[in-house]
mmCIF file with all atom_site columns, C-alpha atoms and ligand atoms in Angstrom:
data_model
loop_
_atom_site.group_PDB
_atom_site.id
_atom_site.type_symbol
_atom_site.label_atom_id
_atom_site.label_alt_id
_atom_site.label_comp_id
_atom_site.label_asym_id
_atom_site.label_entity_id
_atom_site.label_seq_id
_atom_site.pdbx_PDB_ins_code
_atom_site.Cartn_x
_atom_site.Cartn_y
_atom_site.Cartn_z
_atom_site.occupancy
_atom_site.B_iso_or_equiv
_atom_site.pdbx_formal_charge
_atom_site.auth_seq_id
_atom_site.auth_comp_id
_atom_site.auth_asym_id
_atom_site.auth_atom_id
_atom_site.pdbx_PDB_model_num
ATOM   1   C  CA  . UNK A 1 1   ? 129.852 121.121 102.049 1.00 0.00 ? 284 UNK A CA  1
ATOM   2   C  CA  . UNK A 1 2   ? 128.519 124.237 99.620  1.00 0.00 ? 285 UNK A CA  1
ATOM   3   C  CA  . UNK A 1 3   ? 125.216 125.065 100.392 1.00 0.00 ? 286 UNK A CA  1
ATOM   4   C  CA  . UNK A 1 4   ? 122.005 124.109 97.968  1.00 0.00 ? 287 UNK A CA  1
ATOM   5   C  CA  . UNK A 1 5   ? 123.540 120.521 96.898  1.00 0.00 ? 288 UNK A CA  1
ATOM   6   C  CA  . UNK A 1 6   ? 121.423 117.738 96.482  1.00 0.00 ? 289 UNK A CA  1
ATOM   7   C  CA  . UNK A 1 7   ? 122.630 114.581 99.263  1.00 0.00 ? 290 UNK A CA  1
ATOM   8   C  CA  . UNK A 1 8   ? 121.918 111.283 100.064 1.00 0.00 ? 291 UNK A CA  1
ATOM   9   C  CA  . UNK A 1 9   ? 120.948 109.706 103.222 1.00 0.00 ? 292 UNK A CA  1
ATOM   10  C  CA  . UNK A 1 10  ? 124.005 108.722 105.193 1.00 0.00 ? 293 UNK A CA  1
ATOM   11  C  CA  . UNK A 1 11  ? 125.958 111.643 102.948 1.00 0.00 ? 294 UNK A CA  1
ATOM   12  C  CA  . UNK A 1 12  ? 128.437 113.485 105.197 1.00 0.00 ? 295 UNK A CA  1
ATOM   13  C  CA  . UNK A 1 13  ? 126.882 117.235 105.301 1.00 0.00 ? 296 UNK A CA  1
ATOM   14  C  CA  . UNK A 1 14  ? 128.978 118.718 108.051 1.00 0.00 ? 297 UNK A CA  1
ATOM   15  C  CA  . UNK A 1 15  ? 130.762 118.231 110.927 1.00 0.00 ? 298 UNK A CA  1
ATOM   16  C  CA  . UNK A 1 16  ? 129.443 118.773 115.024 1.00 0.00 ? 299 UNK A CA  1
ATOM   17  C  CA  . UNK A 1 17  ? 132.202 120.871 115.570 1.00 0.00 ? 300 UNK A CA  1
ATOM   18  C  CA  . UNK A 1 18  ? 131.071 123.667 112.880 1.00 0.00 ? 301 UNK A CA  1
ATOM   19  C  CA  . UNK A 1 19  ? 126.838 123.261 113.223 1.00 0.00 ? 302 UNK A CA  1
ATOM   20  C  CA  . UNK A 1 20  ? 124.089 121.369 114.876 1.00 0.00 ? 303 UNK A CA  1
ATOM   21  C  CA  . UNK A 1 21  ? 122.228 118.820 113.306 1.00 0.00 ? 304 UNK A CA  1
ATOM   22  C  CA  . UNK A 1 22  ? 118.910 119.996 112.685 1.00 0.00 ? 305 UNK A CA  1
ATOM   23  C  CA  . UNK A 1 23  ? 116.072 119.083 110.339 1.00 0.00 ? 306 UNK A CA  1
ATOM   24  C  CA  . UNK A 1 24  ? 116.658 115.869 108.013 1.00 0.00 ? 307 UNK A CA  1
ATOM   25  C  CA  . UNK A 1 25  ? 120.026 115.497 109.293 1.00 0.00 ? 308 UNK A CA  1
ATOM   26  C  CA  . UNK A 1 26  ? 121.903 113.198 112.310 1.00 0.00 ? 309 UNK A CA  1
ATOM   27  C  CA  . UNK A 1 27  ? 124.933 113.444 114.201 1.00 0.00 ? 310 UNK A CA  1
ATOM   28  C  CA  . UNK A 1 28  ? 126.993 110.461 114.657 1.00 0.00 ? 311 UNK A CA  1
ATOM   29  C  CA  . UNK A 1 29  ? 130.608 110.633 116.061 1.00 0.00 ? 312 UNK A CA  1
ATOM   30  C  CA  . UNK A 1 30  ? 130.990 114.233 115.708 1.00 0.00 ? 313 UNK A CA  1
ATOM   31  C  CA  . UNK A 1 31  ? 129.399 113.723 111.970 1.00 0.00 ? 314 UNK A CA  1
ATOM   32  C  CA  . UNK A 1 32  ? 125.925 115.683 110.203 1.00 0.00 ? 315 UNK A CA  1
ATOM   33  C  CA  . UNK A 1 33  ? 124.526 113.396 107.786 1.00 0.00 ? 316 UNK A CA  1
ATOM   34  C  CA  . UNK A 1 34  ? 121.657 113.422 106.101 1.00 0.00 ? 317 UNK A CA  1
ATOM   35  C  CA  . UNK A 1 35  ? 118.674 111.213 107.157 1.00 0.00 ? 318 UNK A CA  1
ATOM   36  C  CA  . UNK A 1 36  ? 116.825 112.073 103.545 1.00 0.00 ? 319 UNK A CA  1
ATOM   37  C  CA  . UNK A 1 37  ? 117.406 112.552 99.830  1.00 0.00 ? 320 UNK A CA  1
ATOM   38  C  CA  . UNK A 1 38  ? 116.937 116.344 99.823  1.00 0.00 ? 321 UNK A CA  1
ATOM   39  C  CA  . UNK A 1 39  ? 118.853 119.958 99.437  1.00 0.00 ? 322 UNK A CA  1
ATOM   40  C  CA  . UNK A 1 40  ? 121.480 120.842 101.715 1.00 0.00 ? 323 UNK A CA  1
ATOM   41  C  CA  . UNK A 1 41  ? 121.001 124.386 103.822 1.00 0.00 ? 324 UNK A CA  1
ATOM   42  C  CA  . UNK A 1 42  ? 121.960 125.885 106.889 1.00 0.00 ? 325 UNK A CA  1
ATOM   43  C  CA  . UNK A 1 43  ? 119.920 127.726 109.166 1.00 0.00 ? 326 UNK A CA  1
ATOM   44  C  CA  . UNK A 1 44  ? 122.286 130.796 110.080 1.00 0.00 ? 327 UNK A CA  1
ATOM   45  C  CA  . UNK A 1 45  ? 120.472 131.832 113.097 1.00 0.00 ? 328 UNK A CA  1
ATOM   46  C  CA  . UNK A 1 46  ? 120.446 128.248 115.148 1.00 0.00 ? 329 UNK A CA  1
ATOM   47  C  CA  . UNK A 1 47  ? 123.836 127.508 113.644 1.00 0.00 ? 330 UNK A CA  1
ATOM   48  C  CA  . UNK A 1 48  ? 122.068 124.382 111.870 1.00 0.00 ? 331 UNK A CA  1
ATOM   49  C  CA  . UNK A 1 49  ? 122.617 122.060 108.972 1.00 0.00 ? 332 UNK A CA  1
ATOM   50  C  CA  . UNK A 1 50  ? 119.136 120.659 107.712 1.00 0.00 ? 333 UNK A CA  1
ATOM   51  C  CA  . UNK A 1 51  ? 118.258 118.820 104.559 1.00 0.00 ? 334 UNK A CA  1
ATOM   52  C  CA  . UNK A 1 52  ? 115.137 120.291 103.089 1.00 0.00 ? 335 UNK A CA  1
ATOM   53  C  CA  . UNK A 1 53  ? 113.156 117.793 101.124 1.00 0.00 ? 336 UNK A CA  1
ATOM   54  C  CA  . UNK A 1 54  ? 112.759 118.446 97.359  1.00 0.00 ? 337 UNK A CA  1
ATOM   55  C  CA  . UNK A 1 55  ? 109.238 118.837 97.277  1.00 0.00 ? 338 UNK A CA  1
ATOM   56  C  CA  . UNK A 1 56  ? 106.429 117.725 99.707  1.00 0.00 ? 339 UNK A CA  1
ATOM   57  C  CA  . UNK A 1 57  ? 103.677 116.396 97.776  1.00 0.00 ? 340 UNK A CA  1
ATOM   58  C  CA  . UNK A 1 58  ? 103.387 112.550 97.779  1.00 0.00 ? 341 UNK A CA  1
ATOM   59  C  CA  . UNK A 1 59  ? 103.922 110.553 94.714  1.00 0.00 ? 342 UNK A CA  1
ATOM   60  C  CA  . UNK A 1 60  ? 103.082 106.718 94.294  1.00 0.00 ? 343 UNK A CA  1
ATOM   61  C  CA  . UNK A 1 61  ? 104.784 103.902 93.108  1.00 0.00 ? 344 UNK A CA  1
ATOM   62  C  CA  . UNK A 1 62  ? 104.419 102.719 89.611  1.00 0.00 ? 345 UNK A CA  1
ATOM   63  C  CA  . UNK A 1 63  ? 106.127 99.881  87.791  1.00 0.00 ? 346 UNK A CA  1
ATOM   64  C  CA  . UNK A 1 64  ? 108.745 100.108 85.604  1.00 0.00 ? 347 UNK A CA  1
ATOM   65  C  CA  . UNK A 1 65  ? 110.173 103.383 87.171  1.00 0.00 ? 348 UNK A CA  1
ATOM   66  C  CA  . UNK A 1 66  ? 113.972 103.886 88.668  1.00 0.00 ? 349 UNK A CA  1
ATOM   67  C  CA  . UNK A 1 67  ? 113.780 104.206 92.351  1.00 0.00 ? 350 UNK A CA  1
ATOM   68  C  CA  . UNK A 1 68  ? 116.925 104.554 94.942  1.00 0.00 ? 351 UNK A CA  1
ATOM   69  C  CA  . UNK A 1 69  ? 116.425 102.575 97.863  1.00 0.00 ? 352 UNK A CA  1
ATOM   70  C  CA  . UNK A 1 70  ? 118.533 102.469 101.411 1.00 0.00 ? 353 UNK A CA  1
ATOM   71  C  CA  . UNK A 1 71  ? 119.741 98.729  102.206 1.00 0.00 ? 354 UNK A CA  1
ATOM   72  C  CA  . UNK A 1 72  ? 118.081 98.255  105.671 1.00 0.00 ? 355 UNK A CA  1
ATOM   73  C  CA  . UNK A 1 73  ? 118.376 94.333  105.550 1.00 0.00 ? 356 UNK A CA  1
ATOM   74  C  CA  . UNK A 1 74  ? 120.247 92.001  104.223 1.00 0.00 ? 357 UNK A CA  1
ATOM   75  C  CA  . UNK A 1 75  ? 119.016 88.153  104.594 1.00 0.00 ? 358 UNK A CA  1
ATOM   76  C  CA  . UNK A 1 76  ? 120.027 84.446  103.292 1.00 0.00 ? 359 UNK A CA  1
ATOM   77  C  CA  . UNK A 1 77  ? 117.388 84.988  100.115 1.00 0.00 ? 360 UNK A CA  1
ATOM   78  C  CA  . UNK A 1 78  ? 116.653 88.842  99.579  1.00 0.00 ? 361 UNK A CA  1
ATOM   79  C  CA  . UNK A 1 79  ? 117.694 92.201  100.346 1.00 0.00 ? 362 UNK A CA  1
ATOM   80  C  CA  . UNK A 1 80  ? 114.992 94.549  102.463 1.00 0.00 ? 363 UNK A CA  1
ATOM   81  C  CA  . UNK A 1 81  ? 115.830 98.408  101.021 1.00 0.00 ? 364 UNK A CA  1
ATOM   82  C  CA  . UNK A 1 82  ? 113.257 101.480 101.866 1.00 0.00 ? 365 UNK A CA  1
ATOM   83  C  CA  . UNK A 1 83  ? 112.630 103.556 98.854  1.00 0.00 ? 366 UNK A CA  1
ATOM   84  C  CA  . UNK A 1 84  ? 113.672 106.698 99.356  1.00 0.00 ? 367 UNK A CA  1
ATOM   85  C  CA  . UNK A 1 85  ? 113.089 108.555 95.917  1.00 0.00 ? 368 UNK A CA  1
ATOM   86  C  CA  . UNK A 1 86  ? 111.753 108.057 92.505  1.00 0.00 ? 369 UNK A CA  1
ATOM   87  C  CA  . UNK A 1 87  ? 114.141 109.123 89.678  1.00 0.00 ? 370 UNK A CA  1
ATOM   88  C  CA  . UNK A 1 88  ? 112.892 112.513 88.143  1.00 0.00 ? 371 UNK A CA  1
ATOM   89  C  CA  . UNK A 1 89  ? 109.786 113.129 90.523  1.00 0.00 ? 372 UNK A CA  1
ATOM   90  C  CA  . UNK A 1 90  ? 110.718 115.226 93.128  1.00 0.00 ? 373 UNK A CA  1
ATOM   91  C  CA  . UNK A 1 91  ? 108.687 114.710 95.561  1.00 0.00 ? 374 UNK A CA  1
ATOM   92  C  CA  . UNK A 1 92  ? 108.342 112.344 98.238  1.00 0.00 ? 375 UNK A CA  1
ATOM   93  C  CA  . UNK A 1 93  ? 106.705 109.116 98.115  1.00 0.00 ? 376 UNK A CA  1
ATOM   94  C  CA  . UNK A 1 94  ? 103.312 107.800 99.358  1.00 0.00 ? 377 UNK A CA  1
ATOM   95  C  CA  . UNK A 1 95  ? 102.096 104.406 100.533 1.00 0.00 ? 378 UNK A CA  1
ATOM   96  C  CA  . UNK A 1 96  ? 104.261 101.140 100.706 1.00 0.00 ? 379 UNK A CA  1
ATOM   97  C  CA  . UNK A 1 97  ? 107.990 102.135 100.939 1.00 0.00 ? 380 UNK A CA  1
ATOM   98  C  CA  . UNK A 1 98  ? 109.396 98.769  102.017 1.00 0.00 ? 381 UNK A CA  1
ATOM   99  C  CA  . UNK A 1 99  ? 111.080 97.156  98.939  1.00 0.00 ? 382 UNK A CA  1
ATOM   100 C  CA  . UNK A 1 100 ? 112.036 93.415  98.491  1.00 0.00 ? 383 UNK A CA  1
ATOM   101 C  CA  . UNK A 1 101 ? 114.455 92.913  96.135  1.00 0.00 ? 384 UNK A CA  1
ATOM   102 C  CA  . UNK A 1 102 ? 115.231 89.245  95.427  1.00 0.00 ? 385 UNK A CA  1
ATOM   103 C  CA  . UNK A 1 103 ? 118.340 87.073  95.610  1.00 0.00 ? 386 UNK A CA  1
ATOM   104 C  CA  . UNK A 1 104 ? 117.252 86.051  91.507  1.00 0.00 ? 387 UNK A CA  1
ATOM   105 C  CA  . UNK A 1 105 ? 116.642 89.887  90.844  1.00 0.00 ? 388 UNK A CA  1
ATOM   106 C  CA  . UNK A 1 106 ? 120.152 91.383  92.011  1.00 0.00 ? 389 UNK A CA  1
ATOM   107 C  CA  . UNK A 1 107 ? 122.611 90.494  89.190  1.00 0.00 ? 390 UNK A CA  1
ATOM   108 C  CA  . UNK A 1 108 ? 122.424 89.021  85.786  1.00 0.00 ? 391 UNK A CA  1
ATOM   109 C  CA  . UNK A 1 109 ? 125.082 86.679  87.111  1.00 0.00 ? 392 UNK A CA  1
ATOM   110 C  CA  . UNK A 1 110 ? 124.498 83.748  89.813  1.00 0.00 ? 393 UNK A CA  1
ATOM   111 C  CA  . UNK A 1 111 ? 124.279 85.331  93.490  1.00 0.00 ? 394 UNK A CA  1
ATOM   112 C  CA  . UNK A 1 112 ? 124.521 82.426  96.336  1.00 0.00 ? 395 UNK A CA  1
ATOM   113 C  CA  . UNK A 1 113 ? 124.292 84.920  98.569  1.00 0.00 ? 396 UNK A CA  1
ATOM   114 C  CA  . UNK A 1 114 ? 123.613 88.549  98.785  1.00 0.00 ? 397 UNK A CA  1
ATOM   115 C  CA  . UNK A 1 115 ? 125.345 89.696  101.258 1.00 0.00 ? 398 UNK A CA  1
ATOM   116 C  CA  . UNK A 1 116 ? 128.334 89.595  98.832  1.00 0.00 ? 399 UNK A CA  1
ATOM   117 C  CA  . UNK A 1 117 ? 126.482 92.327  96.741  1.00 0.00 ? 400 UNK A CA  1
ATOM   118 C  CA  . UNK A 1 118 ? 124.879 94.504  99.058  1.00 0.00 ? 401 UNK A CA  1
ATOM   119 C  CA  . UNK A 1 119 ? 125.101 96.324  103.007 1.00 0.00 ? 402 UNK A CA  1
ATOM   120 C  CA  . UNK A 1 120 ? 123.003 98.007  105.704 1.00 0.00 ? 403 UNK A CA  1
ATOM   121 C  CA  . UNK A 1 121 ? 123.299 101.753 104.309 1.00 0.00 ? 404 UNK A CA  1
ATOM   122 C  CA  . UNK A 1 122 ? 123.907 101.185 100.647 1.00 0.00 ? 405 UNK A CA  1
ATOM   123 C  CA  . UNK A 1 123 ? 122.228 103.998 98.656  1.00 0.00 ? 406 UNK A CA  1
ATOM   124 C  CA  . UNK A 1 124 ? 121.148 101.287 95.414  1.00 0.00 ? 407 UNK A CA  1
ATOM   125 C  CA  . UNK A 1 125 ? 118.922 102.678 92.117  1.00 0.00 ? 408 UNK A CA  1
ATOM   126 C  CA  . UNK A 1 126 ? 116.587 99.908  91.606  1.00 0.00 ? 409 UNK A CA  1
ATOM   127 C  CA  . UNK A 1 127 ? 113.904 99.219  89.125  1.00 0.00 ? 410 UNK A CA  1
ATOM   128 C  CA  . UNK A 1 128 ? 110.179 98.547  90.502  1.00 0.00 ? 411 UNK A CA  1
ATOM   129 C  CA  . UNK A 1 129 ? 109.176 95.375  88.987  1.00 0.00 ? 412 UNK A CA  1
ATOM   130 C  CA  . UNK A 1 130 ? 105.893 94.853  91.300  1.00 0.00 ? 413 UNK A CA  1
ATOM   131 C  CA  . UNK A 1 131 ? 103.857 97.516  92.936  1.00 0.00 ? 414 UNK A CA  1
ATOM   132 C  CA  . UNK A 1 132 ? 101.027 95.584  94.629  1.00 0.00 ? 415 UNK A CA  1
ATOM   133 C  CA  . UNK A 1 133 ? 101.170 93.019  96.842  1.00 0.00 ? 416 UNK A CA  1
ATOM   134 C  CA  . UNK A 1 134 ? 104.339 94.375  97.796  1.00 0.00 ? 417 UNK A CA  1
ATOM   135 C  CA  . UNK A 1 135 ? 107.015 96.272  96.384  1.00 0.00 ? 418 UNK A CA  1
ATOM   136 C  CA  . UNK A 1 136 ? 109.737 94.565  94.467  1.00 0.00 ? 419 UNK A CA  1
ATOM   137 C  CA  . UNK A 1 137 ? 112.916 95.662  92.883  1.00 0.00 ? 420 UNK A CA  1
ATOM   138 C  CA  . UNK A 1 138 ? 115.901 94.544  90.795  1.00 0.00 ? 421 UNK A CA  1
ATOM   139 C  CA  . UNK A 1 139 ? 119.328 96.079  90.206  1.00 0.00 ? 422 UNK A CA  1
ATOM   140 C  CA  . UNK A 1 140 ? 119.948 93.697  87.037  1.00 0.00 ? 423 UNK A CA  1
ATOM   141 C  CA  . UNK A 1 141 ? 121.274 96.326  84.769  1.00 0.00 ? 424 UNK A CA  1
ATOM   142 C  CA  . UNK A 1 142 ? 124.200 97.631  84.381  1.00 0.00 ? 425 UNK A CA  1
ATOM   143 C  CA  . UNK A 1 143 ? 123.159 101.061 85.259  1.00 0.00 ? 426 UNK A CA  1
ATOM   144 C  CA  . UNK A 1 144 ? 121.241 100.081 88.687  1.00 0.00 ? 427 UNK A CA  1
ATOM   145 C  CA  . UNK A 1 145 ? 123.214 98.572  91.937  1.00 0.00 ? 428 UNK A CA  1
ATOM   146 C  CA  . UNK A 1 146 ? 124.755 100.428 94.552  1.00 0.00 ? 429 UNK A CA  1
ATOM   147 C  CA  . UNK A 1 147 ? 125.885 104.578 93.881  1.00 0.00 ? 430 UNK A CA  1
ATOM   148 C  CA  . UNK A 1 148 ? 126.839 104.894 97.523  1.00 0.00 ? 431 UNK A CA  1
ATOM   149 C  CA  . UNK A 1 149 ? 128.509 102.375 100.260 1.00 0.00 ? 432 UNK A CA  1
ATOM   150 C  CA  . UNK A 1 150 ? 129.952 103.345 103.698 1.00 0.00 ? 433 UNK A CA  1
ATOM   151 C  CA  . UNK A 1 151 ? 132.816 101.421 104.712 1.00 0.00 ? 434 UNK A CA  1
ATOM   152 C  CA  . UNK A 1 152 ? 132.252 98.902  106.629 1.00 0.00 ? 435 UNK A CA  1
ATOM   153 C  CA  . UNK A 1 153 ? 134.447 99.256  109.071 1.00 0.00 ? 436 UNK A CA  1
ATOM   154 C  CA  . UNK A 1 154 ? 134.928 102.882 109.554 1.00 0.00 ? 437 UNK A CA  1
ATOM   155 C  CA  . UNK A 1 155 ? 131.876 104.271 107.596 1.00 0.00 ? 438 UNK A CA  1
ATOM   156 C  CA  . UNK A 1 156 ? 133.984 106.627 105.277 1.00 0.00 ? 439 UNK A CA  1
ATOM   157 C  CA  . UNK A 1 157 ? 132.603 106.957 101.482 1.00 0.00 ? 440 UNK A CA  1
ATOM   158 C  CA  . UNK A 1 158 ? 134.252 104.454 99.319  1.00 0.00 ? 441 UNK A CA  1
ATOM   159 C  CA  . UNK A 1 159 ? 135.860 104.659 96.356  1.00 0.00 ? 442 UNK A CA  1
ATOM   160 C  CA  . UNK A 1 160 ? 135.569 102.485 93.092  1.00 0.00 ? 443 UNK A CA  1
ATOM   161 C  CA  . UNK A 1 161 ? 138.712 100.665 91.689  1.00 0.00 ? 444 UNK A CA  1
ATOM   162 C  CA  . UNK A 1 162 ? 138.694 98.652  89.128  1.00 0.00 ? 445 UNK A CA  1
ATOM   163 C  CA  . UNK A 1 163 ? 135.903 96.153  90.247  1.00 0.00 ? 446 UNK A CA  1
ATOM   164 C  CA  . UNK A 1 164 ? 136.883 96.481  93.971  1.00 0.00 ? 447 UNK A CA  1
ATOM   165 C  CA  . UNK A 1 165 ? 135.106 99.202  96.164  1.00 0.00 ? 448 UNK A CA  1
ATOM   166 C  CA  . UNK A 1 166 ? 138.294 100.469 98.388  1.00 0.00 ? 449 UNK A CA  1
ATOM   167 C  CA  . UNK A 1 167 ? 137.920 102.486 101.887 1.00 0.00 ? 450 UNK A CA  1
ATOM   168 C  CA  . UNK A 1 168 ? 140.629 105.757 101.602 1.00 0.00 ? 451 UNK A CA  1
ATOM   169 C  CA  . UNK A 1 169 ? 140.529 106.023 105.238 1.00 0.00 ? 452 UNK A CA  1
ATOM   170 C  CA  . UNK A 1 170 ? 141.103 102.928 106.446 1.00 0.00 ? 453 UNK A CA  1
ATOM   171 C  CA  . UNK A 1 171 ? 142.430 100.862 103.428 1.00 0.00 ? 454 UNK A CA  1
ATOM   172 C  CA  . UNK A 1 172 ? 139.269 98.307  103.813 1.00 0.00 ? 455 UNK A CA  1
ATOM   173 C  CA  . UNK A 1 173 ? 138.294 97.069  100.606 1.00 0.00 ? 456 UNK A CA  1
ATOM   174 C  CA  . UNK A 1 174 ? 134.643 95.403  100.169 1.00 0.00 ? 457 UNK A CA  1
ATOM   175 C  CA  . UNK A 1 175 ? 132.337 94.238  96.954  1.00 0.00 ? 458 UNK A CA  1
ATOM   176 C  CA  . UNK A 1 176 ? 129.113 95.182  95.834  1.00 0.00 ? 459 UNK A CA  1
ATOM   177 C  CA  . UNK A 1 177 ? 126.931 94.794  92.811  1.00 0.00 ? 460 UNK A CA  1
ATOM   178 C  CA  . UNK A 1 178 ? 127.595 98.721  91.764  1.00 0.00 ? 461 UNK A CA  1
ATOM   179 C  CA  . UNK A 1 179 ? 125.732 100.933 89.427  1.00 0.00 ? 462 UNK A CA  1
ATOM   180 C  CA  . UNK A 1 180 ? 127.953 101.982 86.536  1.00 0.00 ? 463 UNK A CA  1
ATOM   181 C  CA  . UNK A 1 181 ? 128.370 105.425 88.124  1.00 0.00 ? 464 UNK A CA  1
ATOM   182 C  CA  . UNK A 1 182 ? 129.012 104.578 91.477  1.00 0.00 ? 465 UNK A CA  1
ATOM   183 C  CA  . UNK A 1 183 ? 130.120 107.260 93.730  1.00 0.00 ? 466 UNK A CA  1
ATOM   184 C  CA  . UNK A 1 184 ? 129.776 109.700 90.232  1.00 0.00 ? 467 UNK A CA  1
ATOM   185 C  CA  . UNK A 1 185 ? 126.550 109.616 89.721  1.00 0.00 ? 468 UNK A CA  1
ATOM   186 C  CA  . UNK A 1 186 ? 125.561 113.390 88.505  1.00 0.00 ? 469 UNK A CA  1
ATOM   187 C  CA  . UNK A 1 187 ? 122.990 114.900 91.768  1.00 0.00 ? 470 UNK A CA  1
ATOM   188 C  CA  . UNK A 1 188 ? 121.504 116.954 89.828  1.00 0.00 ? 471 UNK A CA  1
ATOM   189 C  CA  . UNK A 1 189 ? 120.165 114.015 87.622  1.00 0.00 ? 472 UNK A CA  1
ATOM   190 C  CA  . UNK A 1 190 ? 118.151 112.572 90.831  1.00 0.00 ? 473 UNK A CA  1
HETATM 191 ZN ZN1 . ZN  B 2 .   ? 137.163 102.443 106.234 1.00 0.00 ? 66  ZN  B ZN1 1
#
């Protein structure tokens, strides 16, 4: 990957064979990913790929604003996602940054059950509807919903077709409630 991109968490940023993993970044099966939204360098020296955050001073939650979130949970009534980054603030975020987003609050149409929309890993833009007690979100419109997914099966990217999300490694195809620009949305507009 060209140096000085913005990434997601879970966003492939290089491989074990050609650099370590280093700051903001994990290896898994030979892979670098990012743990963090942030810019993608690498530390010439130590042979390391790191993911410097955009900016280091704290921000809090407010209502109304466009978050993205990581899926950590996914139960019989709600989805658990951390939020990760606040759309247009660069900088990282303070306080509570455990989000509940509700089985009522993920589509516009009738979810029984949201695993069917959403997975451990998804990268979602979300809306803050509540700040205090506790954070909640919704992915209602048509703009918010997943932007990145990991195949299930063999945790490649996937693609978007048509209204099906398909795996190009391993042919797997899966669902989710997608943002408009899945897997397009524009980095630089994070
Ligand atoms: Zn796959």
């Amino acid at each position: 990957m060209a140096e000085n991109k913005i990434v997601l968490p879970g966003e492939q940023v290089s491989t074990s064979e050609e650099l370590l993993p280093g700051d903001g970044t994990f290896e898994e099966d030979g892979i670098i990913r990012a743990t963090r939204v942030g810019t993608y360098v690498v530390d010439e020296e130590h042979r390391k790929a790191m993911v410097k955050p955009l900016t280091s001073i704290p921000v809090e939650l407010k209502r109304g604003e466009i978050v993205l979130a990581q899926v950590g949970s996914v139960r019989s009534n709600m989805v658990i996602a951390n939020v990760i980054h606040v759309i247009g603030k660069k900088r990282e975020i303070s306080g509570d940054r455990n989000g509940t987003l509700r089985v009522s609050e993920i589509s516009t149409g009738y979810v029984k059950d949201p695993a069917t929309e959403f997975a451990p890993g998804d990268i979602i833009r979300a809306k803050v509807m509540q700040v205090k007690p506790n954070v909640q979100l919704a992915t209602k419109d048509r703009d918010l919903g997943a932007i990145k997914s990991l195949c299930s099966k063999c945790r490649h990217s996937l693609v978007k077709k048509d209204n099906i999300l398909e795996c190009p490694n391993c042919n797997n195809n899966e669902k989710r409630k997608t943002a408009d620009d899945f897997g397009v949305y524009d980095p630089n507009k994070l």
